[in-house]
Coordinates of C-alpha atoms in Angstrom, one line a residue:
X517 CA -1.1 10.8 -28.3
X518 CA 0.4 7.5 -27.5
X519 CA -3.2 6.4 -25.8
X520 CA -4.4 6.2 -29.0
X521 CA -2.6 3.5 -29.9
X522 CA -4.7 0.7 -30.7
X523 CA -2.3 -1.7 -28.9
X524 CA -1.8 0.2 -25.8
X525 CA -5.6 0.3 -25.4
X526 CA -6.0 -3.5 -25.7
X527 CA -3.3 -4.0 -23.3
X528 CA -5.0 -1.1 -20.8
X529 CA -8.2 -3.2 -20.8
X530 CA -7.9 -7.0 -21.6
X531 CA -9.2 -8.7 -18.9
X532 CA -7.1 -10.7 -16.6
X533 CA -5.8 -14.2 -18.5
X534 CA -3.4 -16.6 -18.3
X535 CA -0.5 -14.5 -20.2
X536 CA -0.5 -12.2 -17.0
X537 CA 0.2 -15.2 -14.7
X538 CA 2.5 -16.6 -16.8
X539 CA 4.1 -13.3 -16.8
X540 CA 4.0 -13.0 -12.9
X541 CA 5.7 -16.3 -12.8
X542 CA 8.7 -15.4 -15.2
X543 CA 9.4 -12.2 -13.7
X544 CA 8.6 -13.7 -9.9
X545 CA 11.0 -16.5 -9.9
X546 CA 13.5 -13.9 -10.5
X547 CA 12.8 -12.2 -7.4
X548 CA 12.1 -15.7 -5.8
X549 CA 15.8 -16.4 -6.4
X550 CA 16.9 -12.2 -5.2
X551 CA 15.7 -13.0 -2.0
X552 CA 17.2 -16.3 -1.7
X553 CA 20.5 -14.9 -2.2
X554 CA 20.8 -11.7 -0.7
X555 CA 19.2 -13.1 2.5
X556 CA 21.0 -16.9 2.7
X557 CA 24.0 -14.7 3.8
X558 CA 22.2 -13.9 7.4
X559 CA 21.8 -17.7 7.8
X560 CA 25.6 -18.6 7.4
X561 CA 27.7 -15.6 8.8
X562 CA 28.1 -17.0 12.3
X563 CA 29.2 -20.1 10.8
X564 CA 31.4 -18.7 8.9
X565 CA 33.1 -17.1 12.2
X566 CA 33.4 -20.1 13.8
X567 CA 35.1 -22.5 10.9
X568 CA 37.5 -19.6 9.6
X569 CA 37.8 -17.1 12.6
X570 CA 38.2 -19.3 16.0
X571 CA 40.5 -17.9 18.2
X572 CA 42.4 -20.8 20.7
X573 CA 41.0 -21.2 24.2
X574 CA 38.2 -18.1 23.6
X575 CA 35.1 -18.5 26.0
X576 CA 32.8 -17.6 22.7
X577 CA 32.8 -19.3 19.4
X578 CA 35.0 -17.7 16.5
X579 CA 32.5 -14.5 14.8
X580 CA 33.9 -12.6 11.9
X581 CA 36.0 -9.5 12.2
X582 CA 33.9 -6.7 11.8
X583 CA 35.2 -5.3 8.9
X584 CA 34.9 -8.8 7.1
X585 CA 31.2 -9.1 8.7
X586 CA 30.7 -6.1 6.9
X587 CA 32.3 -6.9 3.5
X588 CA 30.4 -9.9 3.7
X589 CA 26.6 -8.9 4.4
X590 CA 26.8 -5.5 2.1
X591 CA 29.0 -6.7 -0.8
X592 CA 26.1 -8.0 -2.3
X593 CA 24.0 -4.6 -1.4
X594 CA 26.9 -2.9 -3.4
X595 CA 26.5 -5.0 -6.5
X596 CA 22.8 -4.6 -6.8
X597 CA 23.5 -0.5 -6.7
X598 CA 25.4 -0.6 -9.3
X599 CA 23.4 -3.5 -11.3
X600 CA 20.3 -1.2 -10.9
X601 CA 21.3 1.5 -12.1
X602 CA 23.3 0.2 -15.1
X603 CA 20.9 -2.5 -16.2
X604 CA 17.8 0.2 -15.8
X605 CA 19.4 2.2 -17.9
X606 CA 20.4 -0.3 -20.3
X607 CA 16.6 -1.2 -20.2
X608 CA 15.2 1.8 -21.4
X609 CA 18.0 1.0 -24.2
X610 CA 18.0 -2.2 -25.6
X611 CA 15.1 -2.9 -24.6
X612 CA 13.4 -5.0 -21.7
X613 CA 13.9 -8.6 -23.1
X614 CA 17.4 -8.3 -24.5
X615 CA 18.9 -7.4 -21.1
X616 CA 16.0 -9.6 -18.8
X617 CA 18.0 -13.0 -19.9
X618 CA 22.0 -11.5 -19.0
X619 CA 20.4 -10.6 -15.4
X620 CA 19.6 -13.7 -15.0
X621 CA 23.0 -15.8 -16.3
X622 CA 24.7 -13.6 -14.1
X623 CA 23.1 -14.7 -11.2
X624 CA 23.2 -18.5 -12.1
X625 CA 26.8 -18.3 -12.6
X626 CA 28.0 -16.0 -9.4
X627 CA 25.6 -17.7 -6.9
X628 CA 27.8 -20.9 -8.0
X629 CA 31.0 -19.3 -7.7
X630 CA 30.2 -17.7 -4.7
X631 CA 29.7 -20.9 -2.8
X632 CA 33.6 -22.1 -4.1
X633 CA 36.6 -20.5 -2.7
X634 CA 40.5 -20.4 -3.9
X635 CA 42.4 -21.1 -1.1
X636 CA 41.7 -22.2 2.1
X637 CA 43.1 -19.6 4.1
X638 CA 39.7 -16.9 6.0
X639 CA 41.2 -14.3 2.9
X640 CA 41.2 -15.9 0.2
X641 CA 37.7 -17.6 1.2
X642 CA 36.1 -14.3 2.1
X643 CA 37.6 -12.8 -0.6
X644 CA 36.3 -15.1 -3.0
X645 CA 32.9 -14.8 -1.6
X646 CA 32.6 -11.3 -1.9
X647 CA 34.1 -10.8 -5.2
X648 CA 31.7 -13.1 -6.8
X649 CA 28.3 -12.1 -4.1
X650 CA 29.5 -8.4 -5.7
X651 CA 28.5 -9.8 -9.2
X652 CA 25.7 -11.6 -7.9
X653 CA 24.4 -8.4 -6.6
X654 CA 24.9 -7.0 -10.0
X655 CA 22.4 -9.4 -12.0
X656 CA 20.3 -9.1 -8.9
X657 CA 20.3 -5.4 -9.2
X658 CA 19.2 -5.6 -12.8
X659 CA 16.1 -7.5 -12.2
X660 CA 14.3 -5.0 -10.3
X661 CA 13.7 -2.5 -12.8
X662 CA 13.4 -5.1 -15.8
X663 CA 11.0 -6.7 -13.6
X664 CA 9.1 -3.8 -12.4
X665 CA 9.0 -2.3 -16.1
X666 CA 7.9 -5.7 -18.2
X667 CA 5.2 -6.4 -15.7
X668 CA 3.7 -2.8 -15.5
X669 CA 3.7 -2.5 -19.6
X670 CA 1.7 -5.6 -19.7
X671 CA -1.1 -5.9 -17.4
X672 CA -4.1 -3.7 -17.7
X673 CA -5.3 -0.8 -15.6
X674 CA -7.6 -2.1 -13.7
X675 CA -4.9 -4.8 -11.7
X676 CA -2.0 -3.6 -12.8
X677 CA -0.6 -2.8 -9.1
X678 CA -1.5 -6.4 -7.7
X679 CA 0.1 -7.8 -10.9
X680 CA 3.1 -6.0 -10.0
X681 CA 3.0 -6.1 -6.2
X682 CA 2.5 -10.1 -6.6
X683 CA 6.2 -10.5 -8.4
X684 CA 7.5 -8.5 -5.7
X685 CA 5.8 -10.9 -3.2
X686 CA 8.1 -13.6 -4.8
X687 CA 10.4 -12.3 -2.4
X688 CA 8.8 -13.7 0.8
X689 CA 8.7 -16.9 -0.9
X690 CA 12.4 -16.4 -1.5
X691 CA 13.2 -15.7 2.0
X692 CA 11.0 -18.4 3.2
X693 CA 12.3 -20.9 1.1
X694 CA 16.1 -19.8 2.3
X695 CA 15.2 -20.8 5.7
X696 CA 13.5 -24.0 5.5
X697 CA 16.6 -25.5 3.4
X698 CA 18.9 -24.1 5.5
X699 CA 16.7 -26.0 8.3
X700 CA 17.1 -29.6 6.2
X701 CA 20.8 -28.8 5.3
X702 CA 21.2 -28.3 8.9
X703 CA 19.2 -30.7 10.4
X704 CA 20.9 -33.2 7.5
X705 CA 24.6 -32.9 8.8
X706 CA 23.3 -32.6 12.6
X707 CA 22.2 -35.9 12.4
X708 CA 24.9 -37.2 10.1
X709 CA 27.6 -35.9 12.3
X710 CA 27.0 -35.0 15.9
X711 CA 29.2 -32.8 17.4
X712 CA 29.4 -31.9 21.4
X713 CA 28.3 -28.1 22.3
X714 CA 31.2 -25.3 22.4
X715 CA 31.5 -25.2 25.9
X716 CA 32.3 -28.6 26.2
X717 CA 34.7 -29.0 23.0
X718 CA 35.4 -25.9 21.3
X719 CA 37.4 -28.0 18.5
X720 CA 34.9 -30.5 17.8
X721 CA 31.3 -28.6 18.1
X722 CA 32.7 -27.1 14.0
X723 CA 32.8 -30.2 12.7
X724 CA 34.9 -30.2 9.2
X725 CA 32.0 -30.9 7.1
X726 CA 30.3 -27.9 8.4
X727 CA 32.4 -26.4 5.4
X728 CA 30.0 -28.1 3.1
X729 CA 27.0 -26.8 4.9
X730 CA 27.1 -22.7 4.3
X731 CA 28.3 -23.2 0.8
X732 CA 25.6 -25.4 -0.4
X733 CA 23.3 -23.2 1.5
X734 CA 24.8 -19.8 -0.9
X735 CA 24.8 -21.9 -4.3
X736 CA 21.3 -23.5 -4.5
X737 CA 20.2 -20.2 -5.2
X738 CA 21.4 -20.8 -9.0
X739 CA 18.6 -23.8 -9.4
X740 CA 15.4 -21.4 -9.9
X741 CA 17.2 -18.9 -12.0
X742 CA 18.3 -21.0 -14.2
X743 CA 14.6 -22.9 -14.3
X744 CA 13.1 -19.8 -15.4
X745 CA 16.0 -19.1 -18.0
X746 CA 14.0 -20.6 -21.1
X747 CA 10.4 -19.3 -20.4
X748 CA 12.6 -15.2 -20.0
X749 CA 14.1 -15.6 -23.6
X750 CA 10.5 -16.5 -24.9
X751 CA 8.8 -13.7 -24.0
X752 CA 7.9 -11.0 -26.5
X753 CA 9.2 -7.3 -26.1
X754 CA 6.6 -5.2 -24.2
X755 CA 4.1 -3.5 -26.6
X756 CA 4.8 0.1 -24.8
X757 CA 9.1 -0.3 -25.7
X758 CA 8.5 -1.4 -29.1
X759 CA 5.8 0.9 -30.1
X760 CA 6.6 4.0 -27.9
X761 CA 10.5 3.8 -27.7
X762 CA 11.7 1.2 -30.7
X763 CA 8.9 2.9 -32.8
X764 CA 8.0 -0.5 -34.4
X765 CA 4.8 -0.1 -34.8
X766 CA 4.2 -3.7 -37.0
X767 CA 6.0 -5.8 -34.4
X768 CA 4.3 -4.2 -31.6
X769 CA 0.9 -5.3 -33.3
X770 CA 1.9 -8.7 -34.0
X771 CA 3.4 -9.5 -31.0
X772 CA 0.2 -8.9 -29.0
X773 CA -2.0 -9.9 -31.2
X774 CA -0.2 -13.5 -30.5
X775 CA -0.4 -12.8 -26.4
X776 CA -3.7 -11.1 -26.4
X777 CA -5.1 -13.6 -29.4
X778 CA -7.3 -10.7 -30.9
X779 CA -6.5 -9.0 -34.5
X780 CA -4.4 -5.0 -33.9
X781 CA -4.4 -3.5 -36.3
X782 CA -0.2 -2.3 -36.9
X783 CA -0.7 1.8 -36.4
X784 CA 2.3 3.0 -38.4
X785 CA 1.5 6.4 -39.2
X786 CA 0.1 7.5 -35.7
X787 CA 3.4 5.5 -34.3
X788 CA 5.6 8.0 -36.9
X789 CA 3.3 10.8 -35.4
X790 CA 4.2 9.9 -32.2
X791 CA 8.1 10.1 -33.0
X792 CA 7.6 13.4 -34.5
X793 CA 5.8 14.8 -31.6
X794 CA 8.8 16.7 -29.9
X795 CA 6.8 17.1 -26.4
X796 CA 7.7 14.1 -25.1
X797 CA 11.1 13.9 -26.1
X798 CA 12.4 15.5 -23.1
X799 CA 15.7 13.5 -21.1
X800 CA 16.2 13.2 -17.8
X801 CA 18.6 15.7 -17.7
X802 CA 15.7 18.4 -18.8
X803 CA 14.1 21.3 -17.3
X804 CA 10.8 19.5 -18.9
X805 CA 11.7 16.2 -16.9
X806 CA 12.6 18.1 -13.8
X807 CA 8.9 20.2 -14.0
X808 CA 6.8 17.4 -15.1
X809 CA 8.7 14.3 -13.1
X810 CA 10.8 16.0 -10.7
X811 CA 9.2 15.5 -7.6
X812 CA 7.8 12.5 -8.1
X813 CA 11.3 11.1 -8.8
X814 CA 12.3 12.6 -5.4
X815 CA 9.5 11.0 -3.7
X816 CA 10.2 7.5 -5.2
X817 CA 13.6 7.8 -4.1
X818 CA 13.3 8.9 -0.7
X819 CA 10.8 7.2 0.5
X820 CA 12.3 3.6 -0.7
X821 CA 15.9 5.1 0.5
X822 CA 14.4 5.6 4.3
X823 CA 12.2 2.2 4.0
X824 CA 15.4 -0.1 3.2
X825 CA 17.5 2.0 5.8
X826 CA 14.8 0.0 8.2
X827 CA 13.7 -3.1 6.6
X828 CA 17.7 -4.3 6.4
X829 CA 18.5 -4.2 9.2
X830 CA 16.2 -5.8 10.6
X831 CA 16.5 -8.6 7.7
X832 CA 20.0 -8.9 8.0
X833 CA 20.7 -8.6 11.8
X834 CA 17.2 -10.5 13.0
X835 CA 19.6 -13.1 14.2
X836 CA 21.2 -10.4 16.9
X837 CA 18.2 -9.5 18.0
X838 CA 16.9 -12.8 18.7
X839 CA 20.4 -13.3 20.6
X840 CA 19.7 -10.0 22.2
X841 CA 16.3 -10.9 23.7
X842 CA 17.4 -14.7 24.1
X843 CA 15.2 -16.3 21.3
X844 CA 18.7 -17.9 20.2
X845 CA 20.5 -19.6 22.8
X846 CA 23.7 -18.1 23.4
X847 CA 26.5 -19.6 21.1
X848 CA 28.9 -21.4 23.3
X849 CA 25.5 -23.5 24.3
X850 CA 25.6 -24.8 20.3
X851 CA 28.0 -26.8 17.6
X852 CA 27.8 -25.2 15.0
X853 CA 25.2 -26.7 12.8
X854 CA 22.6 -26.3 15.6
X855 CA 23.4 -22.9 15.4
X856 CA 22.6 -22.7 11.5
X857 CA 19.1 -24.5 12.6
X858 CA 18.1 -22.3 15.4
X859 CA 18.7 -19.1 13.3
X860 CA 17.0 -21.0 10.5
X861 CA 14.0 -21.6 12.2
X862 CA 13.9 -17.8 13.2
X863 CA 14.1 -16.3 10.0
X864 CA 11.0 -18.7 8.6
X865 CA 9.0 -18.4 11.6
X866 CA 9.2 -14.5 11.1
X867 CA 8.8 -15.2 7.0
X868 CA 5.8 -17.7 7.7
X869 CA 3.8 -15.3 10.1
X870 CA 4.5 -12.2 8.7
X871 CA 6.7 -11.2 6.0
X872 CA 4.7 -13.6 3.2
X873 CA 1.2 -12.9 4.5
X874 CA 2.0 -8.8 4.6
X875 CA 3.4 -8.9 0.9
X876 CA -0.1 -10.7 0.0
X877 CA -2.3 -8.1 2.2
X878 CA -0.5 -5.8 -0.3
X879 CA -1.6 -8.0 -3.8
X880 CA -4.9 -8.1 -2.3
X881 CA -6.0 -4.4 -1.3
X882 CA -3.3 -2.3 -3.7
X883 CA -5.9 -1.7 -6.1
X884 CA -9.1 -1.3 -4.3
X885 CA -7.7 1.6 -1.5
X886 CA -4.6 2.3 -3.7
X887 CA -0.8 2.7 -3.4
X888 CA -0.6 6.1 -1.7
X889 CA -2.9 4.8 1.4
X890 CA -1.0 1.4 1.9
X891 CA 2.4 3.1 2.1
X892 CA 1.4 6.0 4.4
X893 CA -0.2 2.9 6.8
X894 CA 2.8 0.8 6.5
X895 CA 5.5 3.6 7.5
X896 CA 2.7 4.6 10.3
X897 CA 2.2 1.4 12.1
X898 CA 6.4 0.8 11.4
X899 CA 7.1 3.6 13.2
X900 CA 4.7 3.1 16.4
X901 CA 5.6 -0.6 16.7
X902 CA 9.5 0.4 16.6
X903 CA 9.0 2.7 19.3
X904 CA 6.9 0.4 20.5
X905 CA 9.6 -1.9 21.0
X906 CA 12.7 0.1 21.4
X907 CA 11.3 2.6 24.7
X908 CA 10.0 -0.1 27.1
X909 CA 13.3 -2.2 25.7
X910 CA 14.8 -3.7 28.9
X911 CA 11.0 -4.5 29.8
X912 CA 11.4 -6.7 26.2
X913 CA 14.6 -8.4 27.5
X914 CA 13.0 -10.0 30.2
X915 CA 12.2 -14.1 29.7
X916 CA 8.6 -13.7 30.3
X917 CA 8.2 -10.8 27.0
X918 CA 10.5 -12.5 24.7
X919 CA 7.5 -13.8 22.7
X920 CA 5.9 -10.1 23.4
X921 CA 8.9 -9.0 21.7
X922 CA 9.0 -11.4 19.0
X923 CA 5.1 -10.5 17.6
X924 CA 6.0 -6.9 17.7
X925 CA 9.2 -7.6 15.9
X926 CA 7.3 -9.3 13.4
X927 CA 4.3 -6.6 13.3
X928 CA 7.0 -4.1 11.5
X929 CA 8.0 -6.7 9.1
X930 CA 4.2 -7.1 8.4
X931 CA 3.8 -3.8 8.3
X932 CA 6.6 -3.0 6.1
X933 CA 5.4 -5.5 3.3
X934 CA 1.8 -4.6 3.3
X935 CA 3.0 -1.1 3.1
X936 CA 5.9 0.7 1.9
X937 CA 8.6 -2.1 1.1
X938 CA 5.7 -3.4 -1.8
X939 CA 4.5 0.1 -3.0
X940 CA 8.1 1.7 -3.4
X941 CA 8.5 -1.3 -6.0
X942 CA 5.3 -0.4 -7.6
X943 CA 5.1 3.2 -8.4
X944 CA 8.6 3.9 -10.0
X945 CA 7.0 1.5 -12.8
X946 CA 4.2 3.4 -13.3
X947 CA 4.7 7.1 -13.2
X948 CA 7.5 7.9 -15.4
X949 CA 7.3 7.8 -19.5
X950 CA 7.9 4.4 -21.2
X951 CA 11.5 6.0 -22.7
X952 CA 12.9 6.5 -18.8
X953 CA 10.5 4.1 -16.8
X954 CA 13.1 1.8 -16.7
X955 CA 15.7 4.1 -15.9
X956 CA 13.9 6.4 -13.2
X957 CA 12.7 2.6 -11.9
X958 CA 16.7 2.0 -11.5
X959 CA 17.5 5.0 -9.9
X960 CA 14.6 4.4 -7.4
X961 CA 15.6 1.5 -6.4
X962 CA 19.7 2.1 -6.3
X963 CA 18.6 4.6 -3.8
X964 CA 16.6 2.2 -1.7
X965 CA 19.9 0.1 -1.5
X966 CA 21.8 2.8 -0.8
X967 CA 19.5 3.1 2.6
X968 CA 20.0 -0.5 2.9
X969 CA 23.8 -0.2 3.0
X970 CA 23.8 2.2 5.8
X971 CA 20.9 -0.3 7.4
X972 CA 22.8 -3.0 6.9
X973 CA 26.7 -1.2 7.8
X974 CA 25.3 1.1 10.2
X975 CA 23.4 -1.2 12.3
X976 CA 26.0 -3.5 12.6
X977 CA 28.2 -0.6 14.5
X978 CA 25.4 0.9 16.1
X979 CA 23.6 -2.1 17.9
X980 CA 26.8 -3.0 19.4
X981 CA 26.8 -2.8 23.4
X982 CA 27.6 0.9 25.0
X983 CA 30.1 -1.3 27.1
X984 CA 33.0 -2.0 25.0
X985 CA 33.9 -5.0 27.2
X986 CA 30.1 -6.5 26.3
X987 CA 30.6 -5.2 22.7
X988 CA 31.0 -8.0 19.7
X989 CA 34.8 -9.1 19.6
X990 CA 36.8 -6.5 17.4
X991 CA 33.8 -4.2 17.8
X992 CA 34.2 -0.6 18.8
X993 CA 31.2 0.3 21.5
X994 CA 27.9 1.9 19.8
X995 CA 24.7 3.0 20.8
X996 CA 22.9 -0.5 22.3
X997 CA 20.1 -1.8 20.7
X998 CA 17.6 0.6 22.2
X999 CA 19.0 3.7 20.4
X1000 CA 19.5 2.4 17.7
X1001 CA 15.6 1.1 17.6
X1002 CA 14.5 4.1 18.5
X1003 CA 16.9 5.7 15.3
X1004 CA 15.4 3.3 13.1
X1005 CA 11.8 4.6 14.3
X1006 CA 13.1 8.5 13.6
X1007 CA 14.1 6.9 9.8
X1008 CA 9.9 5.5 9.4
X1009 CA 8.6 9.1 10.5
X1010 CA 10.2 10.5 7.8
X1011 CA 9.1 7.9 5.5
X1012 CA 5.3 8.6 5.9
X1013 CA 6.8 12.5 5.6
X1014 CA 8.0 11.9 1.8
X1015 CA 5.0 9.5 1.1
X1016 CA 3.4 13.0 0.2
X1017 CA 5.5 13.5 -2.9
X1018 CA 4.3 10.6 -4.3
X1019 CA 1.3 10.4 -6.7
X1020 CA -1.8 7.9 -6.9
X1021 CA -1.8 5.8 -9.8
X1022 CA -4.7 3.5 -8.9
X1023 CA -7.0 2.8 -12.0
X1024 CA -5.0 4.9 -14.4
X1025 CA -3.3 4.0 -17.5
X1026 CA 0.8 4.5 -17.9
X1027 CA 0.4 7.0 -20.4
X1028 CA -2.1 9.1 -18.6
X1029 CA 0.3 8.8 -15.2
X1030 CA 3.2 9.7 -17.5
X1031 CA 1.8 12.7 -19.5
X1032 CA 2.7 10.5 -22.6
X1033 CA -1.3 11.5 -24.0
X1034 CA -1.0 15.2 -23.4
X1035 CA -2.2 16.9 -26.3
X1036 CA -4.4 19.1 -27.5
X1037 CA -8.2 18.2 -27.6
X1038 CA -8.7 17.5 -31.4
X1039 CA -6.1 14.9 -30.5
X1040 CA -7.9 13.9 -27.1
X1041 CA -11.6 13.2 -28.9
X1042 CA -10.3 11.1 -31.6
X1043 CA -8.5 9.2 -29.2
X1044 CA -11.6 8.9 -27.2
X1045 CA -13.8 7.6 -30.6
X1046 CA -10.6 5.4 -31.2
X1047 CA -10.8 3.6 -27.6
X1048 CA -14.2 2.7 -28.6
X1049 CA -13.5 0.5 -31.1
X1050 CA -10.5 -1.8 -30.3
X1051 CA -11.4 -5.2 -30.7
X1052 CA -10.5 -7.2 -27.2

């Protein structure tokens, strides 16, 4: 029934203008500035070891304990859990727009207050920074399904998925951008204040303004959140929350009559027909929701849950591998600000070549061979270039295949964004009714940060050297690097596995995908005369 809303129909088939794009742009810049944050952390952790964590006399620079290593790259993992899962439900709620502007002040405010500290004692520094990188996490969590949801209810069938894909692609940007001003910061106070290598001082290679560097690093991420404040608290409500949820069938009208400038005509009675209908009042607690949603919410949820297991820790511990395979000199070589700049210029080089261009493959081709096809490729090709990389291992370590290594390395990034880590954003928005999209979007994506918390916890144990004696300092021995490749190869397999559950939604409108328009076929043919005549 809710198809033949005249509203809905407009929206399904306006052709593409500059309200989308503007709408990418809002919703983008939040996930410009989600990346930024989470992922600045990966630049800064070694340096953090060596201002607050140097031990007298040690042959290596100062690295953080591991339990603080840990607290400080998953704190933030944590906080986004438990952001998605509140604010999605708070989504479906409220509504999209009321919550969209409190993500976003949350972030301003706690990527600012995580780059302060009370104190200057390693607690009461790391404490501070994961207290406040907790809440960051939160408003971080909170855009993903607001995102996902606002973008989805407003584009049209027939690019809806590169629409949405493209905001996610913000994210590369985000990452990108981390690394090239971590490379000027760096390269900045290098040439401000030169400082000998470790081996040769150990005291002076940290130089005392090296304090300044991580934390200006962590709180620039505050600048493009709070840019794209003003243009969030502008937008209208989606048509499909006020219409299908708020049951305002006036404001719905009027608002996209203003974004779509064409006359709709406000459809109060089918709108009170709609709230009457009791087939699609079912919860998410209901046998209905479990039979008609069920398994697509299990496929959503594993599949994003095994991708992030992969894709974080890689993200987050790209710097050891590089060390590993000697793409990094190793530390004592460094001060400390080189060290910021050579695992700087890492993380863009592997943004630049193949973490942006993969998330654009993904904009470009999602709706010409669909969702299902580009995330069963990307685990696929994840999976053989992991094992690609972690059986002939010790052949990787050798000087002459450290660039060998590197292009593999980067193939499973590419991989994963023009594959599974862009679709398993997508389809959560798409496939569930507008009452729990935002919701069943939430618990999709707490899920994939759950996998990224054991990525980005488990890794850090499991990569460690079998060798205690070669292990990190405080580190307990783990599996090597090899195994725990090879693991992480296992964890893709089963993510092309649960791909299956997971249903097409290429070309089809949200209330077709959500069974929202099931009815009978009186119903069906008047929507079908209806669609005929909507003015766009």
């Amino acid at each position: 029934m809710a198809k033949e809303l005249q509203v809905l129909n407009a929206l399904d088939v306006a052709k593409t203008q500059w309200y989308h794009f503007t709408a990418i742009i809002i919703a983008g810049m939040g996930f410009f500035t989600d990346a930024y944050d989470l992922f600045c952390i990966s630049l800064v952790t070694k340096l953090l070891g060596r201002i607050y964590y140097h031990v007298e006399g040690a042959e290596k620079p100062g690295t953080l304990p591991p339990n603080v290593a840990a607290a400080v790259n998953g704190v933030a993992f944590c906080g986004t859990l438990a952001g998605q899962l509140f604010f999605g439900w708070l989504g479906d709620k409220m509504g999209r727009k009321k919550v969209y502007g409190m993500t976003l002040m949350i972030m301003v405010i706690c990527s600012v207050a995580s780059g302060l500290s009370f104190g200057h004692s390693p607690n009461s520094v790391m404490a501070t920074l994961c207290f406040f990188r907790f809440w960051l996490g939160f408003g971080i969590g909170g855009d993903y399904p607001l995102s996902a949801t606002i973008m989805s209810e407003y584009a049209n069938k027939k690019t809806r998925g590169a629409f949405i894909a493209a905001v996610f692609a913000m994210q590369g940007f985000g990452i990108l951008a981390g690394g090239i001003f971590a490379i000027i910061i760096a390269s900045a106070f290098k040439a401000g204040f030169p400082a000998p290598a470790y081996e040769v001082d150990a005291i002076a290679s940290t130089i005392s303004q090296a304090d300044y560097v991580w934390r200006i690093i962590v709180m620039i991420g505050a600048i493009p959140a709070a840019l794209t404040y003003y243009w969030r608290m502008k937008m209208p409500e989606t048509a499909r929350y006020t219409a299908l949820v708020a049951k305002n069938a006036k404001q719905a009208a009027s608002d996209m009559s203003k974004v779509l400038q064409v006359d709709i005509e406000a459809e109060e009675q089918k709108v009170e027909q709609i709230s009457q209908d009791q087939s699609n009042g079912f919860g998410l607690f209901s046998k209905q929701f479990l039979h008609r949603h069920g398994l697509h919410l299990l496929g959503t949820t594993s599949t994003w849950f095994l991708l992030d297991i992969a894709f974080y820790s890689q993200n987050l511990f790209q710097k050891d591998i590089f060390s590993a395979v000697g793409w990094i000199p190793p530390a004592k070589t460094m001060n400390a600000i080189e060290e910021v700049y050579k695992i700087a210029r890492a993380q863009t080089i592997i943004a630049l070549c193949s973490t942006v261009p993969g998330y654009w493959f993904t904009v470009a081709f999602i709706d010409r061979i669909g969702r299902f096809a580009i995330q069963l490729m990307g685990f696929f090709f994840m999976t053989v270039f992991m094992f690609a990389l972690a059986i002939p291992y010790d052949h990787w370590t050798h000087k002459d295949n450290r660039i060998g290594f590197v292009v593999m390395y980067s193939l499973t990034f590419f991989f994963a964004n023009f594959g599974p880590n862009a679709t398993t954003f997508v389809v959560p928005a798409e496939i569930f009714p507008a009452r729990l999209r935002s919701t069943c979007h939430g618990i999709s994506a707490a899920s994939g940060k759950l996998g990224a918390i054991v990525g980005a916890f488990g890794f850090l144990y499991l990569a460690q050297n079998k060798d205690k004696a070669l292990a990190d300092a405080g580190y307990p021995a783990g599996i090597g690097m090899k195994n725990s490749l090879i693991i992480l190869g296992v964890v893709n397999g089963l993510g092309m596995l649960f791909t299956f559950l997971v249903p097409e939604s290429k070309g089809r409108s949200l209330e077709e995908m959500s069974g929202e328009n099931e009815d009978d076929n009186e119903n069906v043919e008047q929507s079908s005369n209806h669609n005929r005549t909507v003015p766009v």
